[in-house]
Each structure stands twice: as structure tokens, then as C-alpha cells.
């Protein structure tokens, strides 16, 4: 039996609204963190070329810090977005948001990987064996592309599983 009072429509709806708001806020924070991570990833080559003149320890540390910030932003944003899209409080009807998230992650990972490989990233490292800021930037971009591809693949598999669950509920036919 649902109890009604003057402040909320029902006690059940009173508990649902904050959970929906928390999921929406978490999704917004996750997307913001993803955007910040991708922006930092776009800055990695700029930072590396700015430090390319002086291949010092400071240049390597600056480029490495930018790569780590980018990885943290993209990783954290991905986790938050996928948790918001496939929440434990809502067991069904989440296949489409998880599918879109997985598709975006896979496509962005492919774009970064193709762009990185088209400029032949490790030629200088293979030629003289020295680690420069550009080498660290290339390794960071490669790690970001691999993470995006792996996370996107996991999200796509999860959306397939959620779709099968939704089909058993009769939502998708």
C-alpha cells in the first residue's frame, strides 16, 4: 500500500526522484570528466612538441603528467557514465544508453589509433633509442586508444546482455 502525504505524491515516488537526479548528475559529471580527459589528450602532442626542443627531465615529467591526467579523466568518466547508464537500481531498460556509450568509446578509440599510426609514432625511438617527450606522448595516446577500445567493447557486450534481458521482459521485440 502506498502512503500519501502532502509533500510528495507517494512515498515510492519520493524515493525514486532523488535516485533519478543522482543518476542524471552522475551522468553529467561523467560526460564532463570524459570531455576533460579527451581535451587533455588533445593537449598531449602540443605539450610534447613544446618540450621537444629541450628533452630534459622536466619535459618528460610534464608530458607524463599530461598523459596521466588524460588517462585518469577518460577512465574515470567512462566508469561514471557506464554506472549511470547501467545502474543497479534500474535492472532493465538500459541497453540503448550503454550501446551508445560503447559505440562512442570504440569509435573514438579507432580514430585516435588511426591518427596515431598514420604519423608513424615510434620511428625516432626505434632509430636512436632515446625516450623523448614525443615518445611519451605517443605511448600515452596509444594507451588511451587501447583503453577506449577495451572499455567500448565491454560496454557493447554489456548492452547486448541488457538487450537480451529486455527482450525477455517484452520491451524490445
XYZ file of C-alpha atoms in Angstrom:
173
model
C 0.000 0.000 0.000
C 1.357 3.420 -0.976
C 1.101 6.086 1.677
C 0.272 9.579 0.502
C 1.187 12.759 2.286
C 1.052 16.455 1.497
C 4.706 16.899 0.469
C 5.105 14.115 -2.077
C 2.781 12.263 -4.385
C 3.671 8.992 -2.752
C 6.400 7.576 -0.619
C 7.549 5.440 -3.554
C 7.905 8.429 -5.888
C 9.639 10.362 -3.121
C 12.432 7.788 -3.099
C 12.658 7.481 -6.893
C 13.141 11.140 -7.715
C 16.413 11.566 -5.796
C 17.817 8.373 -7.356
C 16.983 9.658 -10.839
C 18.520 13.015 -10.023
C 21.671 11.341 -8.712
C 21.952 9.255 -11.906
C 21.477 12.345 -14.069
C 24.069 14.326 -12.105
C 26.484 11.383 -12.215
C 25.978 11.130 -15.970
C 26.685 14.844 -16.406
C 29.819 14.611 -14.250
C 30.934 11.538 -16.168
C 30.494 13.224 -19.536
C 32.317 16.298 -18.223
C 35.184 14.144 -16.999
C 35.327 12.357 -20.360
C 35.444 15.695 -22.191
C 38.207 16.907 -19.869
C 40.162 13.700 -20.458
C 39.829 13.995 -24.229
C 40.820 17.679 -24.050
C 43.917 16.730 -22.067
C 44.637 14.023 -24.641
C 44.478 16.645 -27.382
C 46.964 18.727 -25.390
C 49.479 15.876 -25.091
C 51.047 16.383 -28.560
C 51.091 20.165 -28.019
C 52.898 19.758 -24.699
C 55.286 17.219 -26.227
C 56.207 19.435 -29.176
C 56.631 22.423 -26.865
C 59.095 20.360 -24.844
C 60.699 18.756 -27.927
C 63.381 21.430 -28.082
C 64.589 20.681 -24.568
C 64.499 16.941 -23.949
C 65.097 17.260 -20.242
C 63.662 15.571 -17.193
C 61.163 18.425 -16.798
C 59.906 17.871 -20.327
C 59.402 14.177 -19.687
C 57.646 14.843 -16.374
C 55.357 17.485 -17.899
C 54.348 15.250 -20.776
C 53.925 12.256 -18.489
C 51.714 14.268 -16.123
C 49.522 15.397 -19.021
C 49.189 11.800 -20.223
C 48.270 10.593 -16.724
C 45.668 13.347 -16.312
C 44.165 12.404 -19.642
C 44.069 8.704 -18.769
C 42.519 9.455 -15.372
C 39.865 11.688 -16.910
C 38.901 9.257 -19.633
C 38.955 6.253 -17.301
C 37.001 7.942 -14.534
C 34.496 9.427 -16.948
C 33.942 6.080 -18.622
C 33.292 4.351 -15.311
C 30.875 7.065 -14.155
C 28.959 7.161 -17.440
C 28.606 3.379 -17.620
C 27.488 3.168 -13.990
C 24.908 5.887 -14.580
C 23.670 4.219 -17.773
C 23.522 0.725 -16.305
C 22.603 1.412 -12.712
C 21.950 -1.323 -10.197
C 18.794 0.459 -9.050
C 17.328 0.067 -12.529
C 17.825 -3.530 -13.601
C 16.195 -3.343 -17.028
C 15.777 -0.973 -19.954
C 19.383 0.219 -20.124
C 20.594 -1.388 -23.349
C 20.365 1.713 -25.531
C 22.395 4.137 -23.342
C 25.090 1.509 -22.764
C 25.162 0.730 -26.512
C 25.584 4.426 -27.386
C 28.357 4.802 -24.802
C 30.149 1.725 -26.127
C 29.814 2.888 -29.723
C 31.247 6.309 -28.878
C 34.162 4.768 -26.979
C 35.003 2.315 -29.769
C 34.771 4.968 -32.481
C 36.905 7.440 -30.525
C 39.469 4.724 -29.817
C 39.638 3.813 -33.514
C 40.021 7.475 -34.505
C 42.870 8.027 -32.034
C 44.583 4.775 -33.056
C 44.368 5.514 -36.793
C 45.550 9.104 -36.293
C 48.458 7.903 -34.163
C 49.548 5.164 -36.551
C 49.248 7.409 -39.609
C 52.065 9.622 -38.349
C 54.400 6.680 -37.581
C 54.874 7.402 -33.891
C 57.846 5.342 -32.837
C 60.289 5.920 -35.707
C 62.576 8.257 -33.752
C 62.572 5.924 -30.747
C 63.451 2.967 -32.978
C 66.182 4.955 -34.746
C 68.207 6.180 -31.771
C 66.611 4.505 -28.738
C 66.144 7.664 -26.680
C 62.959 8.372 -24.800
C 61.707 11.855 -25.562
C 58.587 13.806 -24.664
C 57.109 12.932 -28.054
C 57.685 9.218 -27.368
C 55.844 9.526 -24.044
C 53.006 11.396 -25.768
C 52.744 8.662 -28.393
C 52.704 5.939 -25.728
C 50.013 7.853 -23.840
C 47.861 8.218 -26.947
C 48.303 4.513 -27.658
C 47.260 3.645 -24.085
C 44.216 5.923 -24.362
C 43.204 4.335 -27.666
C 43.583 0.813 -26.264
C 41.617 1.722 -23.117
C 38.831 3.270 -25.191
C 38.644 0.222 -27.446
C 38.583 -2.184 -24.490
C 36.021 -0.180 -22.491
C 33.865 0.279 -25.578
C 33.989 -3.433 -26.334
C 32.966 -4.250 -22.765
C 30.121 -1.723 -22.972
C 28.908 -3.202 -26.265
C 28.928 -6.708 -24.795
C 27.087 -5.412 -21.733
C 24.492 -3.721 -23.939
C 23.981 -6.991 -25.813
C 23.370 -8.748 -22.498
C 20.987 -5.980 -21.347
C 19.176 -6.192 -24.686
C 18.601 -9.913 -24.207
C 17.291 -9.211 -20.721
C 14.983 -6.503 -22.075
C 13.748 -8.833 -24.787
C 12.718 -11.333 -22.117
C 10.717 -8.549 -20.461
C 8.966 -7.884 -23.759
C 10.223 -4.330 -24.201
C 12.169 -4.990 -27.419
C 10.746 -7.323 -29.994
